[in-house]
Coordinates of C-alpha atoms and ligand atoms in Angstrom, one line a residue:
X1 CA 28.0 -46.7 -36.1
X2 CA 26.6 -43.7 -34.3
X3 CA 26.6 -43.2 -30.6
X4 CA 24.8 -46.5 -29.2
X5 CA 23.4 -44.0 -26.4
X6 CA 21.4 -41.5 -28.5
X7 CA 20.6 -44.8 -30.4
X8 CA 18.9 -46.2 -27.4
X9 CA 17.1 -43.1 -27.2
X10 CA 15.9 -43.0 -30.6
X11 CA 14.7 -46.3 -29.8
X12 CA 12.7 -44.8 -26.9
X13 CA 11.3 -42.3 -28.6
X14 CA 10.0 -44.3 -32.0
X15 CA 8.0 -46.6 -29.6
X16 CA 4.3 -47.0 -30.1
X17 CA 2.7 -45.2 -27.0
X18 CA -0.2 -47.6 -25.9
X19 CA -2.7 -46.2 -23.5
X20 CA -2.7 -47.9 -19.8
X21 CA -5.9 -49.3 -20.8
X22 CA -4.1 -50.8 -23.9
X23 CA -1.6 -52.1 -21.9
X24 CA -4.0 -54.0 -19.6
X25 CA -5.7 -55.5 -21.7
X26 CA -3.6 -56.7 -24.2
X27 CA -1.4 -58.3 -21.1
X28 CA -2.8 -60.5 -18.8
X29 CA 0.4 -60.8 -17.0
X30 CA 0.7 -57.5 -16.5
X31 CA 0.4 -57.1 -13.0
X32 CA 2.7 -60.4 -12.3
X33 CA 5.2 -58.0 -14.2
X34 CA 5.0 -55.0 -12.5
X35 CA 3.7 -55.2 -9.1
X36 CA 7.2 -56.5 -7.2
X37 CA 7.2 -57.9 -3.7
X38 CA 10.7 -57.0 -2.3
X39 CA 11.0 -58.9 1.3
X40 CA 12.6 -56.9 4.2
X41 CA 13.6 -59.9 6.5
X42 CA 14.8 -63.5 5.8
X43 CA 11.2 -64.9 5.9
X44 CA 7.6 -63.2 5.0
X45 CA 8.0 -61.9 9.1
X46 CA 10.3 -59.5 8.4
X47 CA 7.5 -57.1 6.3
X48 CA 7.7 -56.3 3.1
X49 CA 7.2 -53.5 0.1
X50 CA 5.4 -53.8 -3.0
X51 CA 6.5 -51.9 -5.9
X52 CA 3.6 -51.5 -8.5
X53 CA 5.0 -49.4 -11.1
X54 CA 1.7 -51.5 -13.7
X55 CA 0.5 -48.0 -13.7
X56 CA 3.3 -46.5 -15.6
X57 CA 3.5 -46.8 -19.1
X58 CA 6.8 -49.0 -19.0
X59 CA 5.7 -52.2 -21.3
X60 CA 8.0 -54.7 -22.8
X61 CA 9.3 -52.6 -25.8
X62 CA 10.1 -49.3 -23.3
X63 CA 11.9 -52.2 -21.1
X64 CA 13.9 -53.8 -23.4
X65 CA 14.8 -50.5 -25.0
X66 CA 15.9 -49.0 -21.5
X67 CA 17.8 -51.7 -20.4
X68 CA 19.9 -51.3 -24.0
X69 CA 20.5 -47.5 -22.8
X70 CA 21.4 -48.4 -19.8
X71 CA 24.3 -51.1 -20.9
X72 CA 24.9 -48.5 -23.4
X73 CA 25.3 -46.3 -20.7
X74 CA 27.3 -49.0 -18.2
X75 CA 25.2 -48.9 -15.8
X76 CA 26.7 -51.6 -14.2
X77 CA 30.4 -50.7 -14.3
X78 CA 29.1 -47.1 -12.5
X79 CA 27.2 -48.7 -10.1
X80 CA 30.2 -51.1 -9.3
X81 CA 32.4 -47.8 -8.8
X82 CA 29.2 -46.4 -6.6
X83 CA 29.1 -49.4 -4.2
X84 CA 33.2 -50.1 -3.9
X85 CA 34.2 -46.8 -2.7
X86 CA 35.3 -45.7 -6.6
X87 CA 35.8 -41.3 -7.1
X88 CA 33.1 -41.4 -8.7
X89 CA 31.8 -38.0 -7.7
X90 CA 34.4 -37.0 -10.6
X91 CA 33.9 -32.9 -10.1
X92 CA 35.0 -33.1 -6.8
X93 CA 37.4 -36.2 -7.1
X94 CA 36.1 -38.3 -4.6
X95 CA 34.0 -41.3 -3.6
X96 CA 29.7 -41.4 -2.5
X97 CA 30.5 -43.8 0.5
X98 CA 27.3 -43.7 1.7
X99 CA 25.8 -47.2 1.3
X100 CA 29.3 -48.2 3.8
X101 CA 27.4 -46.5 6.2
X102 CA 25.2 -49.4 6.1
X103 CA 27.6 -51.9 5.5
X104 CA 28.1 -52.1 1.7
X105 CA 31.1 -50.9 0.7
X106 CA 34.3 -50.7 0.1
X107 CA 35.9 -52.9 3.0
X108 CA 37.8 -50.3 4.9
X109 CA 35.0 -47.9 4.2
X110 CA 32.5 -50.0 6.3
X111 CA 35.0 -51.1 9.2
X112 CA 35.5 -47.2 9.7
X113 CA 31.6 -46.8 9.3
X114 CA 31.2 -49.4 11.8
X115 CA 33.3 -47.8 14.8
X116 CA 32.0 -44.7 14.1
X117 CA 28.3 -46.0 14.7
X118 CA 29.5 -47.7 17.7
X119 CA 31.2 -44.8 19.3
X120 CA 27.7 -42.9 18.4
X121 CA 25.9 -45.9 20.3
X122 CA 28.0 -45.1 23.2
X123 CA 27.3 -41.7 23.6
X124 CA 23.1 -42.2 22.9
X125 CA 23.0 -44.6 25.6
X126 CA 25.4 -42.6 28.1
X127 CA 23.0 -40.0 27.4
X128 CA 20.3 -42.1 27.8
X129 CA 21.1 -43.5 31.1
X130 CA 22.1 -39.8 32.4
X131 CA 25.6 -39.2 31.9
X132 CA 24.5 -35.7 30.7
X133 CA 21.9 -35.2 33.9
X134 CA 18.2 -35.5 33.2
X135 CA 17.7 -34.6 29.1
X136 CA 14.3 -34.5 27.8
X137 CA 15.0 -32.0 24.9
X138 CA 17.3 -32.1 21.9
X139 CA 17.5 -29.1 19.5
X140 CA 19.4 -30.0 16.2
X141 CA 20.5 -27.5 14.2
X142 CA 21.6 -28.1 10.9
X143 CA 20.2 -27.3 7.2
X144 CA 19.8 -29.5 4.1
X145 CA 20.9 -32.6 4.1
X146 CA 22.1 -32.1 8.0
X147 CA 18.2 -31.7 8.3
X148 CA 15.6 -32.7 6.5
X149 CA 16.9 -36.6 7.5
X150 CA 16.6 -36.8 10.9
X151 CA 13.5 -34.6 10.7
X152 CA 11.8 -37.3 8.2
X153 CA 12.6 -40.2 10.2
X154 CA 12.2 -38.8 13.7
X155 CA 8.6 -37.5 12.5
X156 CA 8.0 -41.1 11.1
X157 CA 9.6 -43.6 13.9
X158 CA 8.9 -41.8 17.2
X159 CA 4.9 -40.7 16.6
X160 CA 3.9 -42.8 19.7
X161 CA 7.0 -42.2 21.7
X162 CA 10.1 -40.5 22.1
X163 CA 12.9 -41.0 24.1
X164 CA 14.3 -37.7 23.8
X165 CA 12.4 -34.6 22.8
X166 CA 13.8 -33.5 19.0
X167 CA 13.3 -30.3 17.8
X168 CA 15.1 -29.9 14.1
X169 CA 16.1 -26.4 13.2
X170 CA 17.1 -25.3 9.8
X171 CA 16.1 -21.3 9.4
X172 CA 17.9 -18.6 9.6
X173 CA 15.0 -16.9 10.0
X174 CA 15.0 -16.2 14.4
X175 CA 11.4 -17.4 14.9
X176 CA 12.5 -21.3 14.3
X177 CA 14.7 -21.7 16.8
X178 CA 12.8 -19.3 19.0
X179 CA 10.0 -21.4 18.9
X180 CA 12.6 -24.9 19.8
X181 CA 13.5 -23.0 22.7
X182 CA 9.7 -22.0 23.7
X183 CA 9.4 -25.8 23.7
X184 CA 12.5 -27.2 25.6
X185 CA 13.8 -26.7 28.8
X186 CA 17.5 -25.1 29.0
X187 CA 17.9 -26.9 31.9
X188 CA 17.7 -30.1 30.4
X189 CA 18.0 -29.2 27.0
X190 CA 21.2 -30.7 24.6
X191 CA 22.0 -28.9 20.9
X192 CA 23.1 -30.8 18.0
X193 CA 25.4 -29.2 15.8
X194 CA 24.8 -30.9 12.4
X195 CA 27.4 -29.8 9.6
X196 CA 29.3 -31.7 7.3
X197 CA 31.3 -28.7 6.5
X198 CA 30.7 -26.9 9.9
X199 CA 31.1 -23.1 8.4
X200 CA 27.3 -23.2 6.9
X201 CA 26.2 -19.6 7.9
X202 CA 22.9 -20.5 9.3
X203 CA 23.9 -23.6 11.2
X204 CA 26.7 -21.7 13.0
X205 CA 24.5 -18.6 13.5
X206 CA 21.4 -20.7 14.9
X207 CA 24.5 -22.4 17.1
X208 CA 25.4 -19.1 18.4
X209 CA 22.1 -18.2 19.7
X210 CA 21.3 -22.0 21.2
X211 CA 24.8 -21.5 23.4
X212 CA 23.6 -18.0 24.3
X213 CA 20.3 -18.7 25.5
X214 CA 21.6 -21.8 27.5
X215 CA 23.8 -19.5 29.1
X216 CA 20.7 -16.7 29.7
X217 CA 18.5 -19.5 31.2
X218 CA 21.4 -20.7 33.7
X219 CA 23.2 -23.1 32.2
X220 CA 26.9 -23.0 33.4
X221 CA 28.7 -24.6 30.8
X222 CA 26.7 -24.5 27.4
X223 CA 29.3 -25.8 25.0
X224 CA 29.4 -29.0 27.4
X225 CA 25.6 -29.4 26.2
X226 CA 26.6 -29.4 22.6
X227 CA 27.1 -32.6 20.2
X228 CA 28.8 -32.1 17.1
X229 CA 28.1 -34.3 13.8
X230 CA 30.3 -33.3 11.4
X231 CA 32.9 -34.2 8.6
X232 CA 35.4 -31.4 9.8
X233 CA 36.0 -32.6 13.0
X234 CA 38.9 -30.3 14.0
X235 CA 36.7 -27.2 13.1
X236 CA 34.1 -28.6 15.5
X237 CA 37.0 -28.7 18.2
X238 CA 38.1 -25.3 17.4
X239 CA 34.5 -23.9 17.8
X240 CA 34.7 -25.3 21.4
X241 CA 33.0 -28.7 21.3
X242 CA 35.1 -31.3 23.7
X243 CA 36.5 -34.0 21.3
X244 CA 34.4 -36.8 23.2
X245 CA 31.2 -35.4 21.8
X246 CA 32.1 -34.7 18.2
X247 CA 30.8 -37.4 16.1
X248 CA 32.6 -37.4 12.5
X249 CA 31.8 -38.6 10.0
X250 CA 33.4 -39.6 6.0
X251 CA 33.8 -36.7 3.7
X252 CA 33.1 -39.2 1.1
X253 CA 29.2 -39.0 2.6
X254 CA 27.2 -36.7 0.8
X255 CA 25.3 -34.0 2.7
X256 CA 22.0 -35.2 1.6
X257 CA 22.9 -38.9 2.1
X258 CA 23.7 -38.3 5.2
X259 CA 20.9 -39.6 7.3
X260 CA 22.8 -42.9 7.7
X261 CA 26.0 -41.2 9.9
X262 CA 25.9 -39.6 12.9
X263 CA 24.2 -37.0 11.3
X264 CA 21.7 -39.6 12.1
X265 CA 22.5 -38.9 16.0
X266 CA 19.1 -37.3 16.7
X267 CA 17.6 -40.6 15.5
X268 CA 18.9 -42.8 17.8
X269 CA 18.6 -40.7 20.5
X270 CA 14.5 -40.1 19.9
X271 CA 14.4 -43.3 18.2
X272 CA 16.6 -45.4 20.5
X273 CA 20.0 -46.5 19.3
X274 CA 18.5 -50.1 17.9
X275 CA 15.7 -48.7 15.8
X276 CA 18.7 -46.7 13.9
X277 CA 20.3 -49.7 13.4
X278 CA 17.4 -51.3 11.9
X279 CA 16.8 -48.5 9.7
X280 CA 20.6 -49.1 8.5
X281 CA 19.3 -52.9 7.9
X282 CA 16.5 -51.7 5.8
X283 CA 18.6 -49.9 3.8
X284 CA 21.4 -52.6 3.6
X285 CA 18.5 -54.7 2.0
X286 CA 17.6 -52.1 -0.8
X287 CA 21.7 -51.8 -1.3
X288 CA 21.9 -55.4 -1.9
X289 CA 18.9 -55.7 -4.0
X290 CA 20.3 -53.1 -6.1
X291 CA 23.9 -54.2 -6.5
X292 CA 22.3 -58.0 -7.0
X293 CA 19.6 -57.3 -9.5
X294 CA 19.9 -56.1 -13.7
X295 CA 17.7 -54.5 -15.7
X296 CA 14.0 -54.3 -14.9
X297 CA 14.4 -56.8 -12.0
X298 CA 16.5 -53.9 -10.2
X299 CA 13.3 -52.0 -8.4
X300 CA 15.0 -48.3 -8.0
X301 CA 16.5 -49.0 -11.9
X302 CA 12.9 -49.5 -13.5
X303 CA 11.6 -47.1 -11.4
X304 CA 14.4 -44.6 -13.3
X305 CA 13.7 -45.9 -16.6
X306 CA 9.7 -44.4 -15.8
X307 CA 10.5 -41.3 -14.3
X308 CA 13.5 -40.5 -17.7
X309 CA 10.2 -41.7 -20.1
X310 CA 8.2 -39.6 -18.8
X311 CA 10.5 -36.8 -18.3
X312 CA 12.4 -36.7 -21.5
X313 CA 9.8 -38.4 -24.0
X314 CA 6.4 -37.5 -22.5
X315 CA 7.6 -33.8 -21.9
X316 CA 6.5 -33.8 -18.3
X317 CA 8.3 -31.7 -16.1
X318 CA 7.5 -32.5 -12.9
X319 CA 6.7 -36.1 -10.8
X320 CA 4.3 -35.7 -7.9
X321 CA 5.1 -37.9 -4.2
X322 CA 1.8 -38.9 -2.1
X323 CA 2.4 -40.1 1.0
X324 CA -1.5 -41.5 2.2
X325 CA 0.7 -41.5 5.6
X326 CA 0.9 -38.8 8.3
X327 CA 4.3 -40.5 9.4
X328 CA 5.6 -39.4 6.1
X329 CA 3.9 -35.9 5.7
X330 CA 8.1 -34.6 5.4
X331 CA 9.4 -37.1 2.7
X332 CA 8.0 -35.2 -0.2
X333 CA 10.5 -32.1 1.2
X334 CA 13.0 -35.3 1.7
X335 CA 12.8 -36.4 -2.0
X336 CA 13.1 -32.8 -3.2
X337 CA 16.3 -32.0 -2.1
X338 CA 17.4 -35.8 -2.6
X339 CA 16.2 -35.6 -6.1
X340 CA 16.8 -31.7 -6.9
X341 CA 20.0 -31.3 -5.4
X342 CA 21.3 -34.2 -7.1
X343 CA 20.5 -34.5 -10.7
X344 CA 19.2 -30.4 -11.4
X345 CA 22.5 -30.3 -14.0
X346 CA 22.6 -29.0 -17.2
X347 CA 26.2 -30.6 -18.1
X348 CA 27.3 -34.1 -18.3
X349 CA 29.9 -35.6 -15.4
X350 CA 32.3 -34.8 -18.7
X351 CA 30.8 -30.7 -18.7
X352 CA 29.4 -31.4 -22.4
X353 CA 25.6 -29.6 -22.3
X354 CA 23.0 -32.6 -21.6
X355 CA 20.9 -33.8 -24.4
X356 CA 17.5 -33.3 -22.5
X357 CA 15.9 -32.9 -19.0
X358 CA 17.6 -34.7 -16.5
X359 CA 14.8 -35.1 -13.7
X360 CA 11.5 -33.6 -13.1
X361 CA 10.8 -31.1 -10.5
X362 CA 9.5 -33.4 -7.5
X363 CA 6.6 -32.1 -5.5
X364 CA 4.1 -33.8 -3.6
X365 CA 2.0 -33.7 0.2
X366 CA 0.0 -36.1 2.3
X367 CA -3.0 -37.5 0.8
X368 CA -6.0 -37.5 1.6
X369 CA -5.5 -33.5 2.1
X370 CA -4.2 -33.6 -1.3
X371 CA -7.1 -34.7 -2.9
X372 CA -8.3 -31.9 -2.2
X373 CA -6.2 -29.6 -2.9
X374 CA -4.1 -30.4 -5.6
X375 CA -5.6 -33.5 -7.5
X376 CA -7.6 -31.3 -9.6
X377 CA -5.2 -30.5 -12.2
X378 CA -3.9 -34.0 -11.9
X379 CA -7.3 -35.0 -13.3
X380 CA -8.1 -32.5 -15.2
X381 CA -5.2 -30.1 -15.9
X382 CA -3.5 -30.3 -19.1
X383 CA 0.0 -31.1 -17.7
X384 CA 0.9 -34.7 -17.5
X385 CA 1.8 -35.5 -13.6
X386 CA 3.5 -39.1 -13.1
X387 CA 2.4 -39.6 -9.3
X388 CA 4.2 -41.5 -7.0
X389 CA 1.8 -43.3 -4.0
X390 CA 3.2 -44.4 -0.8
X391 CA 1.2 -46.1 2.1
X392 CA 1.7 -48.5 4.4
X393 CA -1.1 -51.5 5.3
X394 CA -0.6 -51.3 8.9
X395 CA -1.7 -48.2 10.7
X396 CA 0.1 -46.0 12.3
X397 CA -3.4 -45.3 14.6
X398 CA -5.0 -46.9 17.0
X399 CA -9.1 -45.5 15.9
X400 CA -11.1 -47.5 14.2
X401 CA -9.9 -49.4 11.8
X402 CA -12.5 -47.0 9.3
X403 CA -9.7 -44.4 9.4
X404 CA -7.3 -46.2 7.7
X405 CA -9.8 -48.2 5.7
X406 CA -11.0 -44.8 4.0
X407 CA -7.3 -43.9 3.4
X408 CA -6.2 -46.7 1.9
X409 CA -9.3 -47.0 -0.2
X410 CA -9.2 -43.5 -1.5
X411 CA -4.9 -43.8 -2.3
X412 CA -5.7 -46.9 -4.4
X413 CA -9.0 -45.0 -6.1
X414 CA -6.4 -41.9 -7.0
X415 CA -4.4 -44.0 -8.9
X416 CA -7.5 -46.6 -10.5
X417 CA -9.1 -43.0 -11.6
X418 CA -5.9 -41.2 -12.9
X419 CA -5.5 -44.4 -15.4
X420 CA -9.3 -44.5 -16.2
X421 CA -10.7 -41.1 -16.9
X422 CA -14.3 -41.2 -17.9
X423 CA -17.1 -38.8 -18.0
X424 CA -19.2 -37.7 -14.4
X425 CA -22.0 -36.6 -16.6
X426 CA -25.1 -38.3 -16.8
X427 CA -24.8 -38.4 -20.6
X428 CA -21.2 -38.9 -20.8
X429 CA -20.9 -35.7 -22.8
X430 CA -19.9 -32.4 -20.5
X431 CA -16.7 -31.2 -21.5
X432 CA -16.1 -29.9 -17.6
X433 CA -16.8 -33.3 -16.7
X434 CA -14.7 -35.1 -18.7
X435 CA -11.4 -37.1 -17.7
X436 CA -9.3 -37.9 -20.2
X437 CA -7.4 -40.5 -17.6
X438 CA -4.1 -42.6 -19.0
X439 CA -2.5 -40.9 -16.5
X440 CA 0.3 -42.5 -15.3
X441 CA 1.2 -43.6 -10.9
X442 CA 3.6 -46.1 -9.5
X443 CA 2.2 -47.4 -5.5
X444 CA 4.8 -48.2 -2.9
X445 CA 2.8 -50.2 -0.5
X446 CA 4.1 -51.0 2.8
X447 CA 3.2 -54.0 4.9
X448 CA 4.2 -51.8 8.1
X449 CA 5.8 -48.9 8.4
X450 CA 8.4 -49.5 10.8
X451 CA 12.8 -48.5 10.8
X452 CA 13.6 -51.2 8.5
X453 CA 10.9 -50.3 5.9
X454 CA 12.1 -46.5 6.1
X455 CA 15.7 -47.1 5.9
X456 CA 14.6 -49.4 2.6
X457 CA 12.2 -46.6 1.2
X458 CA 15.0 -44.2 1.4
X459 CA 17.5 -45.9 0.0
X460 CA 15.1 -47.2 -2.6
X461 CA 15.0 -43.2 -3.4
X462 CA 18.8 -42.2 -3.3
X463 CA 19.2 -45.0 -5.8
X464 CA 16.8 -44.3 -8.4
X465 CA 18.3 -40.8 -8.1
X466 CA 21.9 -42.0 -8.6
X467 CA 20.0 -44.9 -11.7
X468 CA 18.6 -41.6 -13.7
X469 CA 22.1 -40.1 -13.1
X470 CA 24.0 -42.8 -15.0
X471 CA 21.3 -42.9 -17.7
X472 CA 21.9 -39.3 -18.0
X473 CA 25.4 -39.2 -17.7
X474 CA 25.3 -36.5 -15.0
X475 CA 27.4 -36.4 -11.4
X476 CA 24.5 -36.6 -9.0
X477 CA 26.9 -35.8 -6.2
X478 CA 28.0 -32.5 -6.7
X479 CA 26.0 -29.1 -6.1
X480 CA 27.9 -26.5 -7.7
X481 CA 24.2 -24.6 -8.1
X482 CA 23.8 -23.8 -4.4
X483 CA 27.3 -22.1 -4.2
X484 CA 26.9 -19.1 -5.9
X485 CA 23.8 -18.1 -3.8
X486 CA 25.8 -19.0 -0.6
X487 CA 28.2 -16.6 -1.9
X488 CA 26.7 -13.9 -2.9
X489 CA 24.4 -13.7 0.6
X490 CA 28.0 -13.6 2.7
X491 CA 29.6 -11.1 0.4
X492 CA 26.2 -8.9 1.3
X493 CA 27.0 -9.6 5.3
X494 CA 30.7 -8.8 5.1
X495 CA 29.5 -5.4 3.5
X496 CA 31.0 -5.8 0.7
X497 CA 30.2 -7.4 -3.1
X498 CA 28.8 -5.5 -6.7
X499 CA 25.0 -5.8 -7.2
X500 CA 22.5 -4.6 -9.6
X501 CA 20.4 -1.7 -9.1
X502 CA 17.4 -3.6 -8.4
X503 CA 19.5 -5.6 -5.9
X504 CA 20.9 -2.4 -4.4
X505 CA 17.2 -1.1 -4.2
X506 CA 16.1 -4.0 -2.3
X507 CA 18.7 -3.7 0.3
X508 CA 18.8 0.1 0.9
X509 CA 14.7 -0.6 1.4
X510 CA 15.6 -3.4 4.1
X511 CA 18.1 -0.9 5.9
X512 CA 20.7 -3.5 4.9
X513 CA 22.3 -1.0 1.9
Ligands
LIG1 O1 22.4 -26.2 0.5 C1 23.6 -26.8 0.0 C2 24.2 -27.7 1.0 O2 25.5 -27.8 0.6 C3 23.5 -29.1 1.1 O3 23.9 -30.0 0.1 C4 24.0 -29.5 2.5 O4 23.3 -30.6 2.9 C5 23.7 -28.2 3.2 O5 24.1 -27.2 2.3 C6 24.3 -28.1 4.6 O6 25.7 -28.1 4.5 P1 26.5 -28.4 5.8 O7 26.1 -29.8 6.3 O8 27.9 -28.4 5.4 O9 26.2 -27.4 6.8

């Protein structure tokens, strides 16, 4: 008996490749398939999201075939050790706790999850209601996964209004946070200090010059403007941050799954308090969904199964995110650190080399700028880009109703002319005209796009990510690949560490030698 994994793939690979035209037409029931309505609330009120992965190649064969890899993989057993608090993060020997953060969990997990929120709660509203003085302006600093969260969902909840002024700054580079404080008041200005290991050079640097320019513009007691969200608590202390406004959170949470902690601080303040919440109850939903569902029935599961087809058999190395939605102009950066960070490994979760590509480069923008931009090799380029759309039904704007008319019409005419191809010539013979279509795009449709529907799109995301791990057999929770970069930058700033000469070169031009 050989190795029922590389057997499943095998089977994968050996499958007759229909076109998507094929696959239409010789399935009427296609779309009933494919084209999943996953509720948010009890009844049809609380929204919904439709998952229309018809687009994609997957047909029954592929199905049946990836659901054998992924027993074969024990897919279930991993995602049982995922959503009870298990080590599985097995490099670094500890749990991914971050679905407790939304109440799924292991028990103790979720209770501490739960008290930490509340104690979070408190401090939003004190803030809120002026414990601090008047505060218009927040500048969180943070990078990574202390970032690119609450910038996504601050950017998509709080477009009409926001309670507190958030400015998000990642760079090192000065201009970033220069241009934060060219926009905020010091007066009634608040910093976050977002790190989960709170020694991150650029976070502590960009801290630095937020407490110094608070003090330039008059502020007497800058530290007591600061919040810290962090999983090293005592090293927030020791900076100078008063206890009562350190938020911790788990070590078990993973930087870039983060959002849902009080990393997630400068959410509820912009946000309010209760739209965080129900951005945690949008994700609880997708949690359940995917501990509750098997095989092609689990939405982020099947939505793996495409993205390892076309990635492994189809040779493509990169997956392309739409959003046809200004509100979500910042999850394509989301999804690429999400995705990258996590399954960019070249060894198994046991260090034996990995048999193939574990996840395509993910890339993506807003459409309709896309279109033009980008969509022309996606037509007519001779790489094979699986394309992700994401829009929502309602509209985020008030115009008329032609706006989102034309932008909903044009998403759902990307994806009808990827699959159809054809010929703009009046003959149907120019070469430069010519389409070859069959390319394949999933559509997450939105009813609204509101917290809950967030929270459920993000989480939909972190567990497709952690779905392509297991059918991989990689650790999607370490990211030993960032390190050695880290490293070699702070050897350079404490004078010291051996370079190349072309290294050398580039630092004695920059005066930095
Ligand atoms: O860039 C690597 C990384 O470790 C990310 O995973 C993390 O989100 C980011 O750095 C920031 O780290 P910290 O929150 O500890 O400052």
């Amino acid at each position: 008996m050989g190795d029922p994994v590389d057997a499943a793939w095998d089977r994968i690979a050996a499958l007759p490749r229909p076109t998507l035209a094929e696959l239409f037409d010789a399935d009427p029931a296609r779309v009933a398939r494919l084209f999943t309505r996953f509720p948010l609330g009890p009844d049809e009120a609380g929204g919904g999201i439709v998952f229309d992965w018809s687009k994609t190649h997957l047909d029954e064969d592929l199905l049946a075939a990836f659901e054998q890899l992924a027993a074969a993989r024990d897919f279930a057993g991993k995602r049982r050790q995922l959503l009870t608090g298990a080590r599985i993060n097995s490099t670094e020997g500890r749990a991914a706790e971050h679905t407790a953060q939304r109440g799924v969990g292991a028990e103790t997990s979720v209770e501490e999850a739960a008290a930490l929120h509340a104690r979070m709660r408190m401090l939003v509203e004190a803030i809120h209601q002026g414990a601090f003085g008047e505060v218009r302006h927040l500048i969180h600093i943070g990078i990574g996964g202390s970032a690119l969260g609450p910038k996504l969902a601050i950017d998509a909840l709080t477009r009409d209004l926001a309670l507190v002024d958030c400015h998000v700054v990642s760079n090192i580079d000065g201009l970033a946070l220069e241009q934060a404080f060219a926009a905020c008041d010091p007066a009634t200005t608040m910093v976050a200090v977002a790190s989960k290991t709170f020694t991150t050079i650029e976070t502590m640097t960009n801290a630095e010059s937020a407490l110094r320019w608070l003090a330039q513009n008059g502020v007497a007691d800058p530290y007591g403007r600061v919040v810290a969200l962090t999983a090293s608590p005592e090293k927030a202390v020791a900076w100078g941050v008063d206890e009562t406004r350190v938020l911790p959170f788990p070590e078990s949470v993973g930087g870039r799954y983060s959002l849902w902690s009080s990393i997630g601080f400068p959410v509820a303040l912009a946000a309010g308090p209760d739209e965080f919440e129900a951005m945690l109850a949008g994700a609880r939903a997708m949690d359940e969904h995917f501990r509750d569902s098997e095989g092609r029935a689990n939405l982020p599961l099947r939505a793996a199964f495409a993205d390892l087809y076309y990635t492994r058999v189809r040779g493509c190395q990169t997956r392309a995110v739409f959003a046809y939605d200004e509100r979500l102009a910042l999850l394509p950066d989301y999804l690429q650190q999400l995705e990258m960070e996590s399954n960019g490994k070249r060894v198994t979760a046991d260090g034996a080399p990995v048999s193939g590509p574990t996840a395509p480069i993910t890339w993506g923008g807003v459409g309709t700028d896309a279109q033009h931009a980008v969509f022309q090799l996606l037509h007519q380029g001779t790489h094979l880009v699986p394309v992700d759309f994401i829009a929502s039904i309602a509209p985020g704007d008030t115009l008329e109703p032609a706006h989102h008319a034309i932008l909903l019409t044009n998403c759902f005419a990307q994806g009808a002319a990827l699959m159809a191809g054809g010929n703009m010539a009046a003959d149907g013979k120019d070469p430069a005209r010519a389409f070859p279509g069959d390319r394949p795009s999933a559509t997450i449709l939105c009813d609204d796009l509101d917290a809950a529907t967030l929270g459920a799109l993000i989480a939909f995301h972190e567990h497709r990510t952690f779905a392509a791990a297991v059918l991989t057999g990689i650790n999607p929770f370490d990211q030993f690949g960032v390190e050695l970069g880290k490293q070699m930058a702070n050897e350079i700033a404490a004078g010291g560490g051996s370079f190349d000469a072309g290294t050398r070169a580039l630092l004695d031009a920059a005066g930095l030698g």
